[in-house]
């Protein structure tokens, strides 16, 4: 028995080492760098794992914090100088015996020249690419040097707009760089340089998996099986015969629940896919299908307790020798779900809504600004606010792997804009080829994630072309449309179709501008009449589209962030505070709504409080209007969830990660079941709605009261029980103003409260649902203390 065990151990050791010898694989992370500019800054042996030179210089005490007070105005030199990053790495004889010594640079930002042992080997111009270079011809045994010289982005913007038929005012479009870095109405112009990380992969000529993912093609009506797509790309694959084995498929977050045990896949089940690499000049890609029985489905946040995820192992078997041998293997993570964007012509116009696993889904979402950092904590905050989708805005970046993996785990759907926003882009062959490689890389990387819900070509470019006067700014309008079509209607959708055939693509968001009638009847809408148009908040109740993908109102950051980055007084007269307002009319528009609701403000602190209060009212009115209109309207995505700069902005989470007052409004308004009070559609009546966007039906017990400021009851609706079906918005009670005893709009308010009254539900008697309304603005209400007391009660 002992001899048998020893033999098995030795055999395993020999096999593992044999496998390792045939598959040499080593990574060298280049973490420490010497950093300098061309003037007088030199930082030695710096652990660099960032993308922003500003953060590095601040951490090394070279500059003050760039966002504090008005420091940003004094740091323009950072963007106008060349930056040098140099490091060393060591290679031994065994390393050099391999054919592939690959230098990889992730998110190299942006125009750089790379030197190995003082020899230029490559230039880069796209921060969204992972660059790979085989540096074997340039390296030696022992120490080797690497130098990355990054030029100022501004130097590259000196071009004729007529050459590309773009807008003279938006030369930024020539750079494949996060567009908000050139300045936005919530961010200063700070171009930055740097990279995420640089490393060297060393391996022999054994075939490698370039990428691998599993996507869901379809799920049968009874959910007894799912048809899956297996997609694998290879490198170093020689001519000959091979086999892919797919095995050990299992639900990774199934915790031995007896009710769920049938969903754990049989471990020894294998799928075998033989194939032949016939031609070395043909891209080696395997696309095939297989079936999983009794799938446990992935659902977004709010619809299931768990987001079920799976894992599987793929093995590459070489069948070209006398005996088949394993030459590579990899684990793939995936989820089982279908997602579809439904855009159908109807009697109203054109729908715009999502189906998950065949079921319509009301989207409660937000617009997300993907920055260099992409802090993971913000996903937890999104989940806690009952959000089920984040739209990654086109002026920022692609989501990184860690962020979108967390979205998989917590059930946050991802609408990913390609990084194009608010301008006309070139479409010459060089630019298109650059974008092609960028799109292919990022689609391959993101395709494996079950949270991926939609690809969108750009943010607001088609609207800008039709509504913002661009046609008068370009020399050749036909050429501009041709360029648009090449990029957004041909190149990008074709790549999406090839690599993520299970995910929809739209060429732009929105299809129609907010000043057009079709914006409310066809597709998604960015409604900015309440902000840019200086309209009252109640306008949100009249401008309800099929799907609202942008809207919002500004508010200041939290007091913690103000104290950290802004000097007192917190007034537009103080330049060190005012510089954090990037919108040209921001202070004016906030003032207009404060005066409308509160009359005026008496101090800086009073201004901050009232600015927060009116922003809460804006989001509450808008979200409830969207939810009342279900299924005509099937989504509400406010602008914006986060911010990369301590601004007076639309964000619900400020630069330090602190939740602003509107976050509480989102949390309350995005709960699965809400009461909503419509006092807008008829001046003589009040309509009480209940909105249930969940997949469960409930019995709800509720009570309505109209009281005055002394809490004297003027109207009372006795506790009543009503059945609320899933995915329902309906009127449950209406009140005629004339039926309220001695009604006085300046002293009365309405309060509704209810609970789930269903013994079958785990929420029976536990989940309290409430809402309120006043009938005048707070400036006109008789008792401001009572007004604030009722509001606080709602937000408790």
Coordinates of C-alpha atoms in Angstrom, one line a residue, residues 9 26 69 160 184 262 272-273 276 283 310 345 355 372 395 409 420 437 450 537 564 578 658 718 744 747-748 780:
X9 CA 3.1 10.7 -5.7
X26 CA 6.9 33.4 -16.0
X69 CA -9.0 75.3 -3.3
X160 CA -6.8 70.8 -39.3
X184 CA -16.3 68.8 -18.4
X262 CA -30.1 19.6 -8.3
X272 CA -15.3 17.2 -26.1
X273 CA -14.8 19.5 -29.0
X276 CA -8.2 21.1 -36.7
X283 CA -7.1 33.4 -36.9
X310 CA -20.6 29.1 -12.5
X345 CA -42.7 49.9 -33.0
X355 CA -35.8 41.6 -20.7
X372 CA -8.6 55.4 -13.5
X395 CA -17.0 60.3 -22.0
X409 CA -21.3 39.1 -7.9
X420 CA -17.0 58.5 -27.5
X437 CA -8.2 47.0 -32.1
X450 CA -23.1 38.0 -17.0
X537 CA -39.2 70.3 -11.1
X564 CA -11.2 69.0 2.8
X578 CA -16.5 78.8 -6.9
X658 CA -19.5 60.1 1.0
X718 CA -59.3 53.4 7.2
X744 CA -55.9 74.6 3.4
X747 CA -51.2 74.2 6.4
X748 CA -52.1 70.6 5.3
X780 CA -45.4 79.1 1.6

